[in-house]
Short mmCIF file of C-alpha atoms and ligand atoms in Angstrom, two decimals:
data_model
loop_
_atom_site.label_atom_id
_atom_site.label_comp_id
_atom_site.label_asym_id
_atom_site.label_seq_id
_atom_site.Cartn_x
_atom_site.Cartn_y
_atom_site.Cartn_z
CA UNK A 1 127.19 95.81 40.72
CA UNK A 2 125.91 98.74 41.93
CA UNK A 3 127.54 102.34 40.97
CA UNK A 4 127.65 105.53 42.47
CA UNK A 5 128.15 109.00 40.98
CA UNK A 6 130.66 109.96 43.27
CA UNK A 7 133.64 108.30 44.39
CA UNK A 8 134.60 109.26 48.17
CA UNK A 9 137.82 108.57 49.57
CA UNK A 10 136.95 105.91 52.99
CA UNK A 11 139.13 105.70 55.95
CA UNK A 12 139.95 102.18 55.44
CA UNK A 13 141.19 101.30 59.08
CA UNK A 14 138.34 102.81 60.92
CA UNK A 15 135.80 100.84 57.87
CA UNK A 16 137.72 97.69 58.78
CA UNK A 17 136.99 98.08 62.38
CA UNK A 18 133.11 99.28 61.76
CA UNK A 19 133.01 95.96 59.76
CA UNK A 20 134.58 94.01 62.08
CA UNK A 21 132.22 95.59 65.38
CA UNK A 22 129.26 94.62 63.19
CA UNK A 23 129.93 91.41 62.63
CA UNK A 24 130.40 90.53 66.43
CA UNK A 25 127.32 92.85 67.47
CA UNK A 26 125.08 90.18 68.72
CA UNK A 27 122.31 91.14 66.50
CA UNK A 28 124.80 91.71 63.31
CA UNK A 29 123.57 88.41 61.95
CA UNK A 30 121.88 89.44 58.89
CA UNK A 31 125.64 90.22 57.53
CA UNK A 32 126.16 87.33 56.30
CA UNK A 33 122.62 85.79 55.72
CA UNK A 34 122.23 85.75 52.35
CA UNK A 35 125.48 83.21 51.87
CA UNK A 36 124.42 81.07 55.44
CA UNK A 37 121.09 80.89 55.01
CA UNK A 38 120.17 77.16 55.94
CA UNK A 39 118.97 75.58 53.09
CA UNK A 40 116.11 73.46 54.68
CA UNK A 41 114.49 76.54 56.06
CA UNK A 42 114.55 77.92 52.34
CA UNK A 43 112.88 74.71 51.29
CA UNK A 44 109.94 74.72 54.18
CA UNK A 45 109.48 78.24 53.11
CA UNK A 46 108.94 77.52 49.48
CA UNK A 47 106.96 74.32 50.60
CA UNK A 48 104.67 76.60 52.71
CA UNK A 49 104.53 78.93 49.88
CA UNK A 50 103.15 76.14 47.35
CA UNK A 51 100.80 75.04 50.04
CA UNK A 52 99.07 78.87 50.25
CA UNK A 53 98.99 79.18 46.72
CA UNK A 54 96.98 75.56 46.56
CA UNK A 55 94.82 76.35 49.60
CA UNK A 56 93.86 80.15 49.44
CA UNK A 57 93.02 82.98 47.19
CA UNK A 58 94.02 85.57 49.87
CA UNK A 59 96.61 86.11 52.13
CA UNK A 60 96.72 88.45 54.75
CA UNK A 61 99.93 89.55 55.74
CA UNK A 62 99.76 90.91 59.33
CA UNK A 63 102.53 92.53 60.94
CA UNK A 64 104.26 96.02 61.05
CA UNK A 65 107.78 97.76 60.61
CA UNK A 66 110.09 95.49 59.79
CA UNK A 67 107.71 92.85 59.81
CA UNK A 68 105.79 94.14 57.22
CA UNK A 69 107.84 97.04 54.99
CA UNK A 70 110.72 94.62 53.24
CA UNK A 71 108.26 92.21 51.40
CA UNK A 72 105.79 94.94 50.60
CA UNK A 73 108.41 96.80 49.19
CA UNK A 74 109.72 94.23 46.55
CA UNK A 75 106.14 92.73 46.17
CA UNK A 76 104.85 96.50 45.38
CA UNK A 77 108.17 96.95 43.05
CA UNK A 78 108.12 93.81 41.11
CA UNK A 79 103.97 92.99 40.61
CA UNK A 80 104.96 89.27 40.40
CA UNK A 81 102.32 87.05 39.03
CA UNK A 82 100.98 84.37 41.62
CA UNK A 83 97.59 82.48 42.29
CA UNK A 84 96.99 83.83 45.60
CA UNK A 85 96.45 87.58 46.25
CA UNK A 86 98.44 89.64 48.86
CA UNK A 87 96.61 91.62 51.15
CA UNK A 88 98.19 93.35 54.54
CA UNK A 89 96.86 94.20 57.63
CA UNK A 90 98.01 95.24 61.30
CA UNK A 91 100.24 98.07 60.10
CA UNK A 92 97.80 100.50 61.80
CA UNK A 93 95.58 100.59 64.35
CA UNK A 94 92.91 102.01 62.33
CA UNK A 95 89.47 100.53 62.37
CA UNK A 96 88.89 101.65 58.49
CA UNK A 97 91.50 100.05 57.43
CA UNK A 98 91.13 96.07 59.44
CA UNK A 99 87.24 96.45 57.92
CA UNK A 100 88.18 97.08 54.80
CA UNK A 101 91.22 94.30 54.86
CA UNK A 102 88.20 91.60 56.48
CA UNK A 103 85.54 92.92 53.77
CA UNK A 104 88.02 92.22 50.81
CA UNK A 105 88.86 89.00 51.77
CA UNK A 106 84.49 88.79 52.14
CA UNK A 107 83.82 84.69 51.15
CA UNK A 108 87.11 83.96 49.26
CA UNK A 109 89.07 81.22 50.76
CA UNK A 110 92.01 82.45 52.68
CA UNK A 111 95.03 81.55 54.93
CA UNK A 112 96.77 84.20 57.37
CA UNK A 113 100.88 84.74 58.01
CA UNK A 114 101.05 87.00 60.94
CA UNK A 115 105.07 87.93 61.54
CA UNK A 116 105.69 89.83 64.78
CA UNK A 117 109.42 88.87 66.74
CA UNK A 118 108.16 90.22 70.05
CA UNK A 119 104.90 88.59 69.65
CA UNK A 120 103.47 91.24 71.59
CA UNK A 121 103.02 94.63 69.17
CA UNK A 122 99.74 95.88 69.30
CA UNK A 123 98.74 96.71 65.54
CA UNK A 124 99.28 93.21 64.36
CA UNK A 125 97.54 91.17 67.86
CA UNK A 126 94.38 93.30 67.32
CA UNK A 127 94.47 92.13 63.01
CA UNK A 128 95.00 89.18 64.39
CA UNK A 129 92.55 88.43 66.85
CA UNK A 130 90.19 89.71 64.06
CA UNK A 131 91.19 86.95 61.06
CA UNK A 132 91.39 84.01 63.26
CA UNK A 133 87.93 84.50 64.38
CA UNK A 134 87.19 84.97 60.68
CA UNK A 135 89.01 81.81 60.20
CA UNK A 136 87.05 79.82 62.85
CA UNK A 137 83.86 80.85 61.67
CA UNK A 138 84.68 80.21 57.85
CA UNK A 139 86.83 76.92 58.37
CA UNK A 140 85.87 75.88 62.28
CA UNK A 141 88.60 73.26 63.83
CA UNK A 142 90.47 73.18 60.44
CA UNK A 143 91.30 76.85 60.92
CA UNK A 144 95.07 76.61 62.70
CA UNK A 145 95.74 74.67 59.51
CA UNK A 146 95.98 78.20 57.78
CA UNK A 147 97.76 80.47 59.82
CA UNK A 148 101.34 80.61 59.03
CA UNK A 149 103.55 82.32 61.94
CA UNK A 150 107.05 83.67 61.75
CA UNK A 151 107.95 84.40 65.27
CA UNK A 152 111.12 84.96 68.21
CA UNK A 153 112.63 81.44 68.16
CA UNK A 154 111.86 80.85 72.16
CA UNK A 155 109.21 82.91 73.44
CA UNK A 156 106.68 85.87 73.20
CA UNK A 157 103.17 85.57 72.74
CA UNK A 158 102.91 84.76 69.50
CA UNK A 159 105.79 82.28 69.80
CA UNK A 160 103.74 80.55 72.65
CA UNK A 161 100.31 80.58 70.91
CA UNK A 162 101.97 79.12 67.80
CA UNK A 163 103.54 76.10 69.27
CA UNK A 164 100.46 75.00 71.59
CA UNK A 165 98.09 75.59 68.37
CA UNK A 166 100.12 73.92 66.18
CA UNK A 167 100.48 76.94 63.31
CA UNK A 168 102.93 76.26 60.78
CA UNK A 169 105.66 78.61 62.56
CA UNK A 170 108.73 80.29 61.28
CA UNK A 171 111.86 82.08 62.78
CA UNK A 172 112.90 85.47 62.95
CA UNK A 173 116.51 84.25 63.92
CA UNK A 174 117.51 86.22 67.39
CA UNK A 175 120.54 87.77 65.88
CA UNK A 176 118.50 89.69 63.55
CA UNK A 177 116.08 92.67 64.12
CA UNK A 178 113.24 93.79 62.48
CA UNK A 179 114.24 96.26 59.75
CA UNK A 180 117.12 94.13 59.04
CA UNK A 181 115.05 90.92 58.56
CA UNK A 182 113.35 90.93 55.27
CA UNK A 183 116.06 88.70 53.77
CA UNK A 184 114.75 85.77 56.26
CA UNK A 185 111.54 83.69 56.66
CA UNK A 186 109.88 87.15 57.66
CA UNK A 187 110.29 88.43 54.42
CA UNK A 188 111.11 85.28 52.36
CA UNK A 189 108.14 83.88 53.04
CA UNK A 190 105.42 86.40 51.89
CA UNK A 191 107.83 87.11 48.94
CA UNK A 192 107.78 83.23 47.71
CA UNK A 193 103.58 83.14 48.36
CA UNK A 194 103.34 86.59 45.88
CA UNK A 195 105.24 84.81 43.17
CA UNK A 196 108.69 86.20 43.79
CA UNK A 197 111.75 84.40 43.06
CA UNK A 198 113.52 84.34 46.17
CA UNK A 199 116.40 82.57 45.22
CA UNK A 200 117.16 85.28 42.55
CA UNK A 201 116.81 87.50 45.39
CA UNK A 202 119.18 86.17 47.98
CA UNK A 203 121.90 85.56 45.07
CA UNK A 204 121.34 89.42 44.35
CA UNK A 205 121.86 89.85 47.83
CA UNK A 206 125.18 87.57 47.63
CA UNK A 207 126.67 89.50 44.98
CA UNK A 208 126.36 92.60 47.42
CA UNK A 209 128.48 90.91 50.07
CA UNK A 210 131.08 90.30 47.76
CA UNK A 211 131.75 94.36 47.53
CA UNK A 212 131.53 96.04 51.04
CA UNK A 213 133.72 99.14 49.57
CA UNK A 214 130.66 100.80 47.53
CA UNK A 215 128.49 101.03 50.95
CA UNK A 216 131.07 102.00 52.80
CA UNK A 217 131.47 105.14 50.20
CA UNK A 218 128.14 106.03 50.63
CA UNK A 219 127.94 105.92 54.24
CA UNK A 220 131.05 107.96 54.79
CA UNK A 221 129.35 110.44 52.13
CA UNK A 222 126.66 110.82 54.02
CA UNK A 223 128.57 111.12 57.64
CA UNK A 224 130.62 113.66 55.39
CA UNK A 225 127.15 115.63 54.55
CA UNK A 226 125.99 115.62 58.01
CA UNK A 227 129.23 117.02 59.39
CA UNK A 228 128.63 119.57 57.06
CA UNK A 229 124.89 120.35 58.43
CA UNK A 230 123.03 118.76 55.44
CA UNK A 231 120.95 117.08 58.21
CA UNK A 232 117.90 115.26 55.86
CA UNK A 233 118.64 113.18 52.72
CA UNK A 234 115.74 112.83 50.20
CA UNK A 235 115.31 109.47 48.73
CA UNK A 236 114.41 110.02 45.16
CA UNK A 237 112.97 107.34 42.58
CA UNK A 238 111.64 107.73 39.24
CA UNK A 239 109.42 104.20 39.56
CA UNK A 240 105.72 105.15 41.13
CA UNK A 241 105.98 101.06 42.38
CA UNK A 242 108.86 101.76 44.45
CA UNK A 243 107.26 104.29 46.76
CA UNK A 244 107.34 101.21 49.52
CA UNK A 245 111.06 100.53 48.65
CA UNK A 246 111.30 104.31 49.22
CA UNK A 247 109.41 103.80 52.76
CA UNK A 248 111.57 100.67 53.61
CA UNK A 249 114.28 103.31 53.49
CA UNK A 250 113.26 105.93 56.02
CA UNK A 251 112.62 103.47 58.50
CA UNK A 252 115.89 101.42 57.90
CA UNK A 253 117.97 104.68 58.10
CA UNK A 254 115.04 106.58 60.71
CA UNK A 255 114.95 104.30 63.78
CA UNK A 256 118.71 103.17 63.14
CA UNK A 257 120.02 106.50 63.05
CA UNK A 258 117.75 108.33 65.11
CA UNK A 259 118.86 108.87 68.50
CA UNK A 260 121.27 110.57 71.34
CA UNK A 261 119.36 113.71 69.56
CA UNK A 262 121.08 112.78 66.65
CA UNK A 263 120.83 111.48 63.01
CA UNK A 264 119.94 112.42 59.52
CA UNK A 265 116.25 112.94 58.89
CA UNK A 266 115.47 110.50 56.06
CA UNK A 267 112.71 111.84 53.86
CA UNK A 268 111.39 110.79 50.00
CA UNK A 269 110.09 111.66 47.00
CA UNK A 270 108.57 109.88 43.71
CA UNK A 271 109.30 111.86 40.49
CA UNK A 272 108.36 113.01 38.15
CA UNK A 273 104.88 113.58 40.34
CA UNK A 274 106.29 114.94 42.87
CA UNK A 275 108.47 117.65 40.82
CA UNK A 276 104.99 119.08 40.84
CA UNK A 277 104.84 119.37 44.34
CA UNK A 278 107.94 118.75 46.48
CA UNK A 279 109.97 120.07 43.33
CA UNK A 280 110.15 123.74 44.26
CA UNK A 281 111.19 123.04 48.01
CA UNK A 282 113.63 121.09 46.52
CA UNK A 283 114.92 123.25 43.98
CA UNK A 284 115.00 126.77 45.60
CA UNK A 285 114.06 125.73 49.59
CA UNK A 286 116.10 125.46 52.57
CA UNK A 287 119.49 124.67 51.96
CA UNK A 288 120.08 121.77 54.95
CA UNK A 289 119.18 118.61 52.67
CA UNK A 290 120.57 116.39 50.01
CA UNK A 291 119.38 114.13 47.53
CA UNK A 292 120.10 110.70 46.83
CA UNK A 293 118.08 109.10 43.41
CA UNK A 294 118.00 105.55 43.14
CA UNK A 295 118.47 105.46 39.26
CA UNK A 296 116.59 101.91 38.81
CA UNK A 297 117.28 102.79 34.58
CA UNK A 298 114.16 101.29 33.74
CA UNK A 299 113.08 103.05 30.28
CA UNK A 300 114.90 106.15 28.03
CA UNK A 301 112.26 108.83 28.79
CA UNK A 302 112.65 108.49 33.05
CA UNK A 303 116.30 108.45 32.16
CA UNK A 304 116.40 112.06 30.53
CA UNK A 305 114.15 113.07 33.57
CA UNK A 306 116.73 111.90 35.90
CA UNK A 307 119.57 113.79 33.73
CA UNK A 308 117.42 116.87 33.96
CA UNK A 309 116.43 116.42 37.46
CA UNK A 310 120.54 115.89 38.42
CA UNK A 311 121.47 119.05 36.35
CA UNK A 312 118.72 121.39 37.82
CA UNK A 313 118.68 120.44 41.36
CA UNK A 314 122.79 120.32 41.27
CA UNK A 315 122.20 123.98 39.98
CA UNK A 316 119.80 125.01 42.88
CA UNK A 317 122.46 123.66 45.38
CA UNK A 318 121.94 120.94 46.59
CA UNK A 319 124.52 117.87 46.75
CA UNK A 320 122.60 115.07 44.23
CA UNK A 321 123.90 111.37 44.79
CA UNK A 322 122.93 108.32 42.80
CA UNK A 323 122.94 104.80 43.41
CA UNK A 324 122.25 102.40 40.18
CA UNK A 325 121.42 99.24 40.35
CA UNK A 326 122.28 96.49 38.53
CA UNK A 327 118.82 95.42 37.31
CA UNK A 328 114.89 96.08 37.91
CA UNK A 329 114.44 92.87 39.04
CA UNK A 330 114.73 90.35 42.08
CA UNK A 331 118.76 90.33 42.26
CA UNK A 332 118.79 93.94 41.66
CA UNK A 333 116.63 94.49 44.40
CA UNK A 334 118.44 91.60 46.43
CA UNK A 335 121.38 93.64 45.86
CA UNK A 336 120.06 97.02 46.82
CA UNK A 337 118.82 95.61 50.15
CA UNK A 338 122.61 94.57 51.07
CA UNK A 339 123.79 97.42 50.10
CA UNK A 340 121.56 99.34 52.20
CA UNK A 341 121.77 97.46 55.33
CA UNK A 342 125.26 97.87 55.38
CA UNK A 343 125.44 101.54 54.77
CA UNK A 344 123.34 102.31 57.13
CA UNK A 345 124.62 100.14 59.61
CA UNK A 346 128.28 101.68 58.61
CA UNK A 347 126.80 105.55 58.96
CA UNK A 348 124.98 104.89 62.39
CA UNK A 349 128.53 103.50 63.60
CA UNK A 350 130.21 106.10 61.95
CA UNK A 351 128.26 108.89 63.96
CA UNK A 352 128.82 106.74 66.85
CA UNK A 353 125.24 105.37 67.44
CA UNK A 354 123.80 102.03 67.89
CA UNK A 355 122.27 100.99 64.36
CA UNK A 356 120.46 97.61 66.01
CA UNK A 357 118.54 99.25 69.07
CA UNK A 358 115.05 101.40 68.79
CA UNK A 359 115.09 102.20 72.15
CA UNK A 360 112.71 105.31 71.24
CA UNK A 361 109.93 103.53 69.87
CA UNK A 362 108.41 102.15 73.19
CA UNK A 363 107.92 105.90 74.52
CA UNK A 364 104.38 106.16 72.59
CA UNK A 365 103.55 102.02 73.26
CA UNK A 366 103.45 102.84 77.08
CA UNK A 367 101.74 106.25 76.84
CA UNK A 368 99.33 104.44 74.60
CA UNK A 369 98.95 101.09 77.46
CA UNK A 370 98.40 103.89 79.99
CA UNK A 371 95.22 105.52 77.93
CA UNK A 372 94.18 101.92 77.40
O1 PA5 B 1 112.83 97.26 63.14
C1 PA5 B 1 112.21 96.96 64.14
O2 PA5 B 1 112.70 96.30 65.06
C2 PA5 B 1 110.74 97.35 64.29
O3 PA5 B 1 110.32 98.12 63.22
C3 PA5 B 1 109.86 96.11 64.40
O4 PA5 B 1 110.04 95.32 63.24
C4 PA5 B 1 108.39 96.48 64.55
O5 PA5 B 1 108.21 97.31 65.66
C5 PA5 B 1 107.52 95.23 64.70
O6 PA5 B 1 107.96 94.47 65.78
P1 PA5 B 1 107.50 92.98 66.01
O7 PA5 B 1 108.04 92.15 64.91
O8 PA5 B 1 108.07 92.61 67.33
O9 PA5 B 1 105.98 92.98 66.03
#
């Protein structure tokens, strides 16, 4: 269970009708995913898994968003143990970085999951275009035999190229989107390749569903903080490996929130490093921001750091909220990803936005197809 250091009184008619718009949204189908989730699509996925761990010692993991942020995040957190090594690529668009990604992978054997819904995102065609020619000229006409694809279920580029190649393809189901998605083959399926155990996850995941009253706290907290012009929240863990959990986060809560001008900036911080740089902005700074540590109570010296952090920065001003977890582990994680994707998808709706659209993100992608 998860526990908060606050307890916030919920308006438990207008909750009930959030919950209720949510779970008819057409793309509110990651609500209740981790109970539905069709058990032969868990088994290809852990099938597929097996078969990358036997075939490759690298696999590049192209895609970007919410293609690409969920299973980093837990794979970063946990470090699981696994024969084959996890590499990403397509997250940018920089040149550095796809040379550096094809000169790791160098002679090793390796297969490819590329994960895009659209099928038609820029960063991840140009990665790629760049690994299957590696593939062709490494494994020639056995090459389609390695690429794994998790795609739209009906069409899209990638969807197209998939089924008339014959990749091993997987769904991103059309009721989900992106940063909601990491609890399906998108994020499953790099998880169960890097060693995690995503059954432990989803269960963690389960457990969340059963208690929709602790998100709903924390979303009307932070409506509650907004209203009264705290307008960025700060993200705070004590764990160095969770820094992509931490950037999960801010782009959960940033492109769900973020729009009709509106929307709490979503910003984070690991401590105790960063005490040593963010820490005085955040002690003595502008007043307009709040902090929210994820206590993951991992060992006794971080937790007197978070006591001391809680006291001082409480002291400075500023309104500190934690969220524990259960456990440092695959159902605690499981668990904090529920929880999140329903607070957030409770505070959009609370401050009357859509949480499912990012209808702001194509504004640079046509700019950009213009220069091109
Ligand atoms: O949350 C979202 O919808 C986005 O972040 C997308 O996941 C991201 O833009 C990648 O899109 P696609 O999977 O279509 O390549």
């Amino acid at each position: 269970m998860i526990k908060l250091n606050f307890n916030q009184q919920i308006d438990q008619g207008k909750i009930t009708q959030i919950l209720a718009d949510i779970g008819a949204d057409p793309m509110g189908g990651w609500m209740n995913l981790p109970q539905e989730i069709d058990i032969n699509e868990l088994m290809r996925i852990k099938e597929a898994a097996r078969k990358i761990t036997e075939e490759a010692e690298y696999l590049v993991c192209i895609g970007i968003g919410g293609s690409y942020l969920g299973h980093r995040a837990i794979i970063e957190a946990l470090a699981p143990k696994s024969e084959v090594k996890i590499i990403y690529a397509g997250n940018s668009l920089s040149k550095r970085e796809l040379d550096k990604a094809l000169s790791e992978v160098g002679d090793h054997d390796f297969s490819v999951l590329v994960i895009s819904k659209s099928g038609t995102t820029l960063e991840p065609k140009i990665a790629f275009e760049a690994f299957k020619q590696k593939l062709v000229e490494k494994y020639g006409e056995q090459a389609a035999q390695r690429i794994y694809a998790t795609t739209d279920a009906s069409k899209g580029d990638l969807h197209d190229e998939a089924t008339a190649n014959g990749y091993t393809r997987f769904v991103v189901p059309d009721n989900i989107g992106g940063r909601y998605s990491v609890l399906t083959a998108v994020g499953l399926l790099p998880l169960a390749a890097a060693g995690v155990d995503i059954d432990k996850l989803l269960e963690g995941a389960a457990n969340a569903m059963q208690d929709l009253n602790t998100p709903a706290q924390y979303a009307t907290m932070r409506a509650y903080l907004a209203e009264k012009g705290y307008d960025t929240e700060v993200f705070a863990s004590f764990e160095p490996a969770t820094m992509y959990f931490n950037e999960w986060l801010k782009q959960l809560f940033g492109e769900s929130e973020g729009k009709n001008r509106q929307g709490i900036l979503p910003a984070s911080v690991i401590y105790s490093t960063d005490l040593h740089s963010m820490g005085q902005f955040l002690q003595d700074g502008r007043r307009n921001l709040w902090e929210t540590i994820i206590n993951y109570p991992t060992d006794e010296m971080n937790a007197k750091v978070v006591l001391a952090v809680q006291k001082a920065h409480t002291a400075g001003g500023i309104p500190v909220l934690s969220i524990t977890p259960e456990s440092y582990d695959e159902k605690g994680f499981g668990e904090l990803i529920y929880f999140f994707e329903m607070a957030c998808a409770i505070s959009a709706k609370l401050q009357g936005v859509n949480p499912f659209d990012q209808p702001g993100v194509e504004a640079y992608k046509q700019e950009l197809k213009q220069l091109l």
